Short mmCIF file of C-alpha atoms and ligand atoms in Angstrom, two decimals:
data_model
loop_
_atom_site.label_atom_id
_atom_site.label_comp_id
_atom_site.label_asym_id
_atom_site.label_seq_id
_atom_site.Cartn_x
_atom_site.Cartn_y
_atom_site.Cartn_z
CA MET A 1 21.68 91.29 -3.96
CA ILE A 2 21.74 90.91 -7.76
CA ASN A 3 24.25 88.11 -8.37
CA VAL A 4 26.25 87.38 -11.50
CA THR A 5 23.88 84.49 -12.16
CA LYS A 6 20.81 82.86 -10.71
CA ALA A 7 20.00 79.17 -11.01
CA TYR A 8 17.15 78.65 -13.47
CA LEU A 9 14.22 76.66 -12.12
CA GLY A 10 11.61 75.39 -14.52
CA ASP A 11 7.97 74.63 -13.86
CA ILE A 12 7.63 73.00 -10.42
CA ASP A 13 4.52 70.99 -11.31
CA LYS A 14 6.28 69.43 -14.26
CA PHE A 15 9.20 68.55 -11.98
CA LYS A 16 6.80 67.02 -9.45
CA THR A 17 5.28 64.83 -12.16
CA TYR A 18 8.73 63.47 -13.01
CA VAL A 19 9.44 62.91 -9.30
CA GLU A 20 6.17 61.00 -8.91
CA GLY A 21 7.34 58.73 -11.73
CA ILE A 22 10.65 58.16 -9.93
CA TYR A 23 8.75 57.26 -6.73
CA ALA A 24 6.46 54.89 -8.62
CA ARG A 25 9.36 53.08 -10.26
CA GLY A 26 11.66 53.15 -7.24
CA TRP A 27 14.50 53.53 -9.74
CA LEU A 28 16.68 56.39 -8.48
CA THR A 29 19.97 55.98 -10.30
CA ASN A 30 22.07 53.56 -12.43
CA HIS A 31 20.97 54.48 -15.94
CA GLY A 32 17.31 54.99 -15.22
CA PRO A 33 14.74 55.94 -17.83
CA LEU A 34 14.98 59.70 -17.24
CA VAL A 35 18.75 59.65 -17.77
CA GLY A 36 18.14 57.69 -20.98
CA GLU A 37 15.48 60.16 -22.11
CA LEU A 38 17.68 63.17 -21.37
CA GLU A 39 20.63 61.66 -23.24
CA GLN A 40 18.45 61.07 -26.28
CA ARG A 41 16.90 64.53 -26.20
CA LEU A 42 20.31 66.17 -25.81
CA LYS A 43 21.69 64.20 -28.77
CA ASP A 44 18.80 65.43 -30.89
CA TYR A 45 18.90 69.00 -29.61
CA LEU A 46 22.66 69.41 -29.91
CA GLY A 47 23.04 67.33 -33.07
CA VAL A 48 25.87 65.16 -31.73
CA LYS A 49 26.48 61.41 -31.95
CA HIS A 50 27.06 60.31 -28.34
CA VAL A 51 26.05 62.03 -25.10
CA ILE A 52 27.07 60.29 -21.87
CA LEU A 53 25.72 62.06 -18.81
CA THR A 54 27.97 62.41 -15.75
CA ASN A 55 27.45 63.62 -12.21
CA ASN A 56 29.48 66.80 -12.77
CA GLY A 57 31.62 68.56 -15.35
CA THR A 58 34.92 67.94 -13.58
CA LEU A 59 34.50 64.15 -13.64
CA ALA A 60 33.51 64.49 -17.29
CA LEU A 61 36.96 65.99 -17.93
CA GLN A 62 38.75 63.35 -15.86
CA VAL A 63 36.95 60.50 -17.62
CA ALA A 64 37.62 62.15 -21.00
CA TYR A 65 41.38 62.21 -20.39
CA ARG A 66 41.32 58.54 -19.31
CA ALA A 67 39.14 57.41 -22.19
CA LEU A 68 41.61 58.92 -24.66
CA GLY A 69 44.61 57.48 -22.82
CA LEU A 70 46.29 60.81 -22.14
CA ASN A 71 49.57 60.76 -20.27
CA GLY A 72 52.75 62.82 -20.10
CA SER A 73 51.62 66.39 -20.67
CA ALA A 74 48.85 68.37 -22.33
CA VAL A 75 49.00 71.87 -23.77
CA THR A 76 46.14 73.84 -22.28
CA THR A 77 44.78 77.30 -21.56
CA PRO A 78 45.67 79.36 -18.47
CA PHE A 79 42.46 81.39 -18.88
CA SER A 80 39.76 78.97 -17.71
CA PHE A 81 38.06 77.71 -14.61
CA VAL A 82 40.55 75.88 -12.40
CA ALA A 83 38.95 72.48 -13.11
CA THR A 84 40.29 72.40 -16.69
CA SER A 85 43.87 72.18 -15.37
CA SER A 86 43.39 70.62 -11.95
CA SER A 87 41.62 67.64 -13.53
CA LEU A 88 44.62 67.09 -15.82
CA GLN A 89 47.04 67.19 -12.88
CA TRP A 90 44.69 64.90 -10.89
CA GLU A 91 44.89 62.37 -13.73
CA GLY A 92 48.67 62.55 -13.79
CA VAL A 93 48.85 64.61 -16.99
CA ARG A 94 51.07 67.68 -16.61
CA PRO A 95 49.41 70.87 -17.87
CA ILE A 96 51.67 73.05 -20.02
CA PHE A 97 50.14 76.44 -20.64
CA ALA A 98 49.95 78.15 -24.00
CA ASP A 99 48.95 81.80 -23.96
CA ILE A 100 45.57 83.05 -25.13
CA ASP A 101 44.52 85.26 -28.00
CA ALA A 102 44.06 88.83 -26.77
CA GLN A 103 40.83 89.26 -28.75
CA THR A 104 38.93 85.96 -28.44
CA TRP A 105 40.41 85.11 -25.00
CA ASN A 106 40.81 81.47 -26.08
CA ILE A 107 43.98 79.39 -26.32
CA SER A 108 45.98 80.77 -29.24
CA PRO A 109 46.88 78.35 -32.05
CA GLU A 110 50.03 80.42 -32.61
CA HIS A 111 51.24 79.57 -29.14
CA ILE A 112 50.18 75.92 -29.01
CA GLU A 113 52.85 74.54 -31.33
CA SER A 114 55.82 76.05 -29.52
CA ARG A 115 54.61 74.56 -26.21
CA ILE A 116 54.39 70.95 -27.43
CA VAL A 117 57.14 68.76 -25.94
CA SER A 118 58.15 65.12 -26.50
CA ASP A 119 55.67 63.66 -23.97
CA THR A 120 52.70 65.84 -25.00
CA THR A 121 49.64 63.74 -25.81
CA ALA A 122 46.86 66.30 -26.11
CA ILE A 123 45.60 69.82 -26.59
CA VAL A 124 42.93 70.84 -24.07
CA GLY A 125 41.07 74.02 -24.92
CA THR A 126 38.16 75.83 -23.28
CA HIS A 127 35.47 77.63 -25.28
CA VAL A 128 35.78 80.57 -22.91
CA PHE A 129 32.40 82.16 -22.06
CA GLY A 130 30.99 80.05 -24.89
CA ASN A 131 33.19 81.61 -27.57
CA PRO A 132 34.42 78.80 -29.85
CA CYS A 133 38.16 78.13 -29.95
CA ALA A 134 39.96 78.27 -33.29
CA VAL A 135 38.77 74.69 -33.80
CA GLU A 136 39.85 74.28 -37.43
CA ARG A 137 43.41 75.39 -36.75
CA ILE A 138 43.66 73.32 -33.57
CA GLU A 139 42.42 70.28 -35.48
CA GLU A 140 45.09 70.83 -38.11
CA ILE A 141 47.86 71.08 -35.48
CA ALA A 142 46.60 68.01 -33.63
CA ARG A 143 46.46 65.94 -36.80
CA ARG A 144 49.96 66.95 -37.86
CA ARG A 145 51.47 66.40 -34.38
CA ASN A 146 49.42 63.28 -33.62
CA LEU A 147 47.69 64.69 -30.53
CA LYS A 148 44.26 64.16 -29.03
CA VAL A 149 41.98 67.17 -28.62
CA VAL A 150 39.65 67.73 -25.68
CA TYR A 151 37.41 70.77 -25.36
CA ASP A 152 36.11 71.89 -22.02
CA GLY A 153 32.73 73.00 -23.32
CA ALA A 154 31.28 73.84 -19.89
CA HIS A 155 30.18 77.22 -21.28
CA ALA A 156 29.31 76.06 -24.77
CA PHE A 157 25.88 74.47 -24.47
CA ALA A 158 23.86 75.37 -27.60
CA VAL A 159 26.81 77.24 -29.14
CA ARG A 160 27.13 76.71 -32.86
CA HIS A 161 30.09 77.04 -35.17
CA ALA A 162 30.10 76.59 -38.94
CA GLY A 163 26.46 75.54 -38.83
CA LYS A 164 26.64 72.85 -36.13
CA SER A 165 27.17 72.44 -32.40
CA VAL A 166 30.74 73.39 -31.47
CA LEU A 167 30.73 70.23 -29.33
CA ASN A 168 31.26 68.24 -32.53
CA TRP A 169 34.90 69.29 -32.57
CA GLY A 170 37.67 67.47 -30.72
CA ASP A 171 37.96 63.80 -29.82
CA ILE A 172 35.81 64.63 -26.80
CA SER A 173 33.97 67.76 -25.65
CA THR A 174 32.68 68.00 -22.12
CA LEU A 175 29.81 69.93 -20.58
CA SER A 176 29.00 71.04 -17.05
CA PHE A 177 25.40 71.04 -15.88
CA HIS A 178 26.12 72.75 -12.58
CA ALA A 179 23.26 74.86 -11.21
CA THR A 180 25.01 78.08 -12.25
CA LYS A 181 25.29 77.06 -15.90
CA LEU A 182 22.95 78.02 -18.73
CA PHE A 183 21.47 74.51 -18.84
CA HIS A 184 21.72 72.47 -15.65
CA THR A 185 20.76 69.34 -13.73
CA VAL A 186 21.61 70.83 -10.28
CA GLU A 187 24.96 68.99 -10.46
CA GLY A 188 25.85 67.16 -13.63
CA GLY A 189 27.78 67.12 -16.85
CA ALA A 190 28.23 65.25 -20.09
CA ILE A 191 30.80 63.73 -22.39
CA ILE A 192 30.27 64.26 -26.11
CA THR A 193 32.04 62.22 -28.76
CA HIS A 194 31.49 61.09 -32.33
CA ASP A 195 33.69 58.00 -31.87
CA ASP A 196 31.83 54.75 -31.00
CA GLU A 197 34.87 53.13 -29.38
CA VAL A 198 35.58 56.19 -27.23
CA ALA A 199 31.91 56.23 -26.19
CA ARG A 200 32.13 52.56 -25.18
CA ARG A 201 35.19 53.26 -23.01
CA VAL A 202 33.51 56.31 -21.47
CA HIS A 203 30.49 54.19 -20.47
CA LEU A 204 32.77 51.67 -18.75
CA LEU A 205 34.87 54.33 -17.00
CA CYS A 206 31.77 56.10 -15.65
CA ASN A 207 30.44 52.89 -14.07
CA PHE A 208 33.38 51.31 -12.18
CA GLY A 209 34.54 49.48 -15.31
CA ILE A 210 31.57 47.12 -14.97
CA ALA A 211 30.99 45.64 -18.43
CA ASP A 212 28.40 43.06 -17.43
CA VAL A 213 26.89 41.64 -14.25
CA ASP A 214 29.82 39.26 -13.91
CA LYS A 215 32.53 41.18 -15.71
CA ILE A 216 34.79 44.08 -14.73
CA ASP A 217 36.75 45.42 -17.65
CA GLY A 218 39.48 47.64 -16.21
CA ILE A 219 39.51 50.47 -13.69
CA GLY A 220 36.56 52.83 -13.48
CA ILE A 221 34.96 55.43 -11.27
CA ASN A 222 31.41 56.41 -10.35
CA ALA A 223 30.42 59.28 -12.62
CA LYS A 224 26.73 58.44 -13.08
CA LEU A 225 23.95 61.00 -13.12
CA ASN A 226 20.86 60.26 -10.97
CA GLU A 227 17.18 60.37 -11.95
CA PHE A 228 16.26 63.47 -9.93
CA SER A 229 18.96 65.45 -11.71
CA ALA A 230 17.83 64.11 -15.07
CA ALA A 231 14.26 65.24 -14.22
CA MET A 232 15.54 68.77 -13.61
CA GLY A 233 17.36 68.67 -16.94
CA LEU A 234 14.27 67.49 -18.82
CA CYS A 235 12.21 70.36 -17.36
CA ILE A 236 14.83 72.97 -18.25
CA LEU A 237 15.41 71.62 -21.75
CA ASP A 238 11.72 72.37 -22.49
CA ASP A 239 12.44 76.05 -21.78
CA ILE A 240 15.79 76.31 -23.55
CA GLU A 241 14.70 78.56 -26.43
CA ASN A 242 13.20 81.06 -23.99
CA ILE A 243 16.36 80.93 -21.84
CA LEU A 244 18.59 81.62 -24.85
CA GLN A 245 16.30 84.40 -26.08
CA GLN A 246 16.24 86.23 -22.74
CA ARG A 247 20.02 85.96 -22.41
CA ALA A 248 20.54 87.33 -25.92
CA GLU A 249 18.33 90.34 -25.17
CA ILE A 250 20.22 91.12 -21.97
CA ALA A 251 23.58 90.71 -23.71
CA HIS A 252 22.61 92.97 -26.60
CA ARG A 253 21.41 95.65 -24.20
CA TYR A 254 24.74 95.53 -22.35
CA SER A 255 26.74 95.67 -25.59
CA ALA A 256 24.76 98.59 -26.96
CA SER A 257 25.27 100.56 -23.73
CA LEU A 258 28.80 99.61 -22.71
CA GLY A 259 30.67 99.10 -25.97
CA ASP A 260 32.26 102.56 -25.80
CA TYR A 261 33.40 102.23 -22.19
CA VAL A 262 34.94 98.79 -21.81
CA ASP A 263 36.64 96.11 -23.91
CA LEU A 264 34.53 93.15 -24.99
CA GLN A 265 35.45 89.62 -26.04
CA LYS A 266 35.64 89.27 -29.81
CA ALA A 267 33.28 86.59 -31.07
CA GLN A 268 34.78 83.81 -33.17
CA ASP A 269 33.86 84.09 -36.86
CA ASN A 270 31.02 81.99 -38.18
CA SER A 271 29.65 81.30 -34.69
CA GLN A 272 26.37 81.61 -32.86
CA LEU A 273 26.92 82.29 -29.15
CA ASN A 274 24.76 81.47 -26.13
CA HIS A 275 25.46 84.51 -23.89
CA SER A 276 26.15 82.28 -20.95
CA TYR A 277 28.22 85.10 -19.39
CA TYR A 278 28.63 88.81 -19.90
CA PRO A 279 32.31 89.55 -19.37
CA ILE A 280 33.78 93.03 -19.68
CA ALA A 281 37.46 93.98 -19.59
CA LEU A 282 38.31 97.14 -17.67
CA SER A 283 41.36 99.26 -18.37
CA ASP A 284 43.29 97.78 -15.44
CA GLU A 285 42.88 95.96 -12.14
CA SER A 286 42.45 99.11 -10.05
CA GLN A 287 39.53 100.22 -12.23
CA LEU A 288 38.08 96.72 -11.90
CA LEU A 289 38.32 96.84 -8.11
CA ARG A 290 36.76 100.32 -8.00
CA LEU A 291 33.91 99.18 -10.23
CA ARG A 292 33.35 96.03 -8.21
CA SER A 293 32.99 97.97 -4.98
CA ALA A 294 30.73 100.53 -6.66
CA LEU A 295 28.54 97.68 -7.92
CA ASN A 296 28.56 96.01 -4.48
CA THR A 297 27.43 99.30 -2.93
CA ASN A 298 24.53 99.29 -5.39
CA GLY A 299 23.49 95.74 -4.42
CA ILE A 300 25.15 94.04 -7.39
CA ASN A 301 27.56 91.14 -7.10
CA PRO A 302 29.67 90.66 -10.25
CA ARG A 303 32.32 87.91 -10.40
CA ARG A 304 35.92 87.79 -11.49
CA TYR A 305 36.09 84.98 -14.05
CA PHE A 306 38.84 83.84 -14.47
CA TYR A 307 41.15 84.98 -11.78
CA PRO A 308 43.92 84.20 -11.13
CA SER A 309 45.47 83.08 -14.40
CA LEU A 310 46.11 79.34 -13.93
CA ASP A 311 49.80 79.59 -14.81
CA THR A 312 50.27 81.29 -11.42
CA LEU A 313 48.93 78.33 -9.37
CA GLU A 314 51.55 77.02 -7.01
CA TYR A 315 50.79 73.32 -7.47
CA LEU A 316 51.30 73.61 -11.24
CA GLN A 317 54.77 75.15 -11.10
CA PRO A 318 57.16 75.48 -12.80
CA GLN A 319 55.38 77.24 -15.67
CA ALA A 320 56.42 79.96 -18.07
CA ALA A 321 54.46 83.18 -17.41
CA GLN A 322 51.57 83.55 -19.86
CA THR A 323 51.49 87.31 -20.13
CA THR A 324 48.30 87.87 -22.13
CA SER A 325 46.32 85.60 -19.84
CA ARG A 326 47.76 87.19 -16.70
CA ALA A 327 47.03 90.71 -17.92
CA LEU A 328 43.49 89.83 -19.02
CA SER A 329 42.64 87.95 -15.83
CA GLU A 330 43.32 91.15 -13.90
CA ARG A 331 40.83 93.10 -16.03
CA VAL A 332 37.82 90.84 -16.60
CA LEU A 333 34.63 91.10 -14.61
CA CYS A 334 31.42 89.20 -15.38
CA LEU A 335 28.20 91.19 -15.06
CA PRO A 336 24.83 89.71 -14.04
CA ILE A 337 23.05 87.84 -16.85
CA TYR A 338 20.25 85.35 -16.37
CA PRO A 339 16.63 84.87 -17.44
CA GLY A 340 14.44 87.04 -15.26
CA LEU A 341 17.04 89.73 -14.64
CA LYS A 342 14.89 92.84 -14.29
CA LEU A 343 15.39 95.69 -16.72
CA GLU A 344 15.69 98.22 -13.88
CA ASP A 345 18.42 96.09 -12.26
CA GLN A 346 20.31 95.81 -15.52
CA GLU A 347 20.02 99.57 -15.99
CA ARG A 348 21.51 100.05 -12.53
CA VAL A 349 24.44 97.82 -13.52
CA ILE A 350 24.93 99.75 -16.76
CA ALA A 351 24.74 103.15 -15.06
CA THR A 352 27.31 102.08 -12.46
CA VAL A 353 29.72 100.81 -15.12
CA ILE A 354 29.36 103.99 -17.17
CA ALA A 355 29.83 106.22 -14.11
CA GLU A 356 33.01 104.40 -13.14
CA CYS A 357 34.43 104.07 -16.63
CA SER A 358 33.72 107.59 -17.86
CA ARG A 359 35.65 109.01 -14.91
CA ALA A 360 38.63 107.09 -16.18
CA HIS A 361 38.29 108.36 -19.74
CA THR A 362 41.08 110.55 -21.02
CA PRO A 363 40.13 113.94 -22.50
CA TYR A 364 41.03 112.47 -25.89
CA GLN A 365 38.55 109.59 -25.50
CA LEU A 366 35.85 111.94 -24.27
CA ARG A 367 36.35 114.20 -27.29
CA ASN A 368 36.05 111.20 -29.61
CA MET A 369 32.88 110.09 -27.91
CA ALA A 370 31.38 113.55 -28.22
CA ASN A 371 32.24 113.54 -31.92
CA ALA A 372 30.61 110.16 -32.35
CA ILE A 373 27.37 111.50 -30.93
C1 PLP B 401 31.79 74.92 -14.27
C2 PLP B 401 33.03 74.58 -15.01
C3 PLP B 401 33.70 73.35 -14.85
C4 PLP B 401 33.34 72.38 -13.77
O1 PLP B 401 32.10 71.83 -13.85
P1 PLP B 401 31.41 71.23 -12.54
O2 PLP B 401 30.14 70.67 -13.08
O3 PLP B 401 31.19 72.35 -11.58
O4 PLP B 401 32.30 70.17 -11.99
C5 PLP B 401 34.77 73.07 -15.67
N1 PLP B 401 35.22 73.95 -16.57
C6 PLP B 401 34.64 75.15 -16.74
C7 PLP B 401 35.18 76.07 -17.79
C8 PLP B 401 33.55 75.51 -15.95
O5 PLP B 401 33.00 76.74 -16.10
#
């Protein structure tokens, strides 16, 4: 089966060398040297001020909300992985959904303002599939309305906007280093901030609030990354340019072949993407379901990201229906993209999509396509 993604594994001998070092030191976790080395290398690679590694991307979000003192409610996107909202609710911050932009698929600045209520303390956006949010406009709204901004950057590793890492925007951006992500540490994540005081609080929160051997400074949790995970990250970071290059080639091949048959996410202006996913939007849910079973029959396992739209989740009710997000979530399917995806397998995916989507073309569309050729 060709899956939507495949965990990247770097050179095993390099990994073994790191593991031998861990055995020699007997230092397995609690801010070991490999965690320190990975934090430093990520700061340099991403060009950000503080990187605090965590044991997954969901705890990174939870700690971020705590570190910024969020309470009341937060305006957030219904078109994201469930963790963006569930982590808010888990931390006692009520998610209020603002609809997404139909082109970029990110939270729409036009909708954010009207959703802010008296107890709103933050805007929480997701750079969906690595496409940067309208960060400048969100920053302007947040400044004017005195709100914190958190970006769930789980998809945005190595994504650049206006000449720098998109993770530089917001009071905090978070990353997920889950095995399925573009860059991973098996399980892991990170908190990115440019604020020294926020970074200090994040460090405390991630380590039980322990400030010193004899001092506990407030409530904390255990969000530490371990040395074995850091070793995996160090190995993969060595290969990152090759990973990005292979993903870009696969993405460009898809776009060149499928652009006339399906709708694609519109890239944010002035941005350099990472092709962490290859989402397509079908004409409607029934076409999506037909395509998915045709792909399954051909040994291909695409995934519906993100479905359902989070404003439909029972434990987050009551919510106003976010119509653009609901409609899009019924149409989006992510196609396989990962380093090592074989050309013949990608061609099978493309052929299956074209076969399914040309059947659904109207005579008018077919005539236009013929003219274009
Ligand atoms: C993967 C993901 C998360 C959760 O990260 P974990 O490391 O799996 O906890 C959060 N948000 C988004 C958008 C994700 O894709």
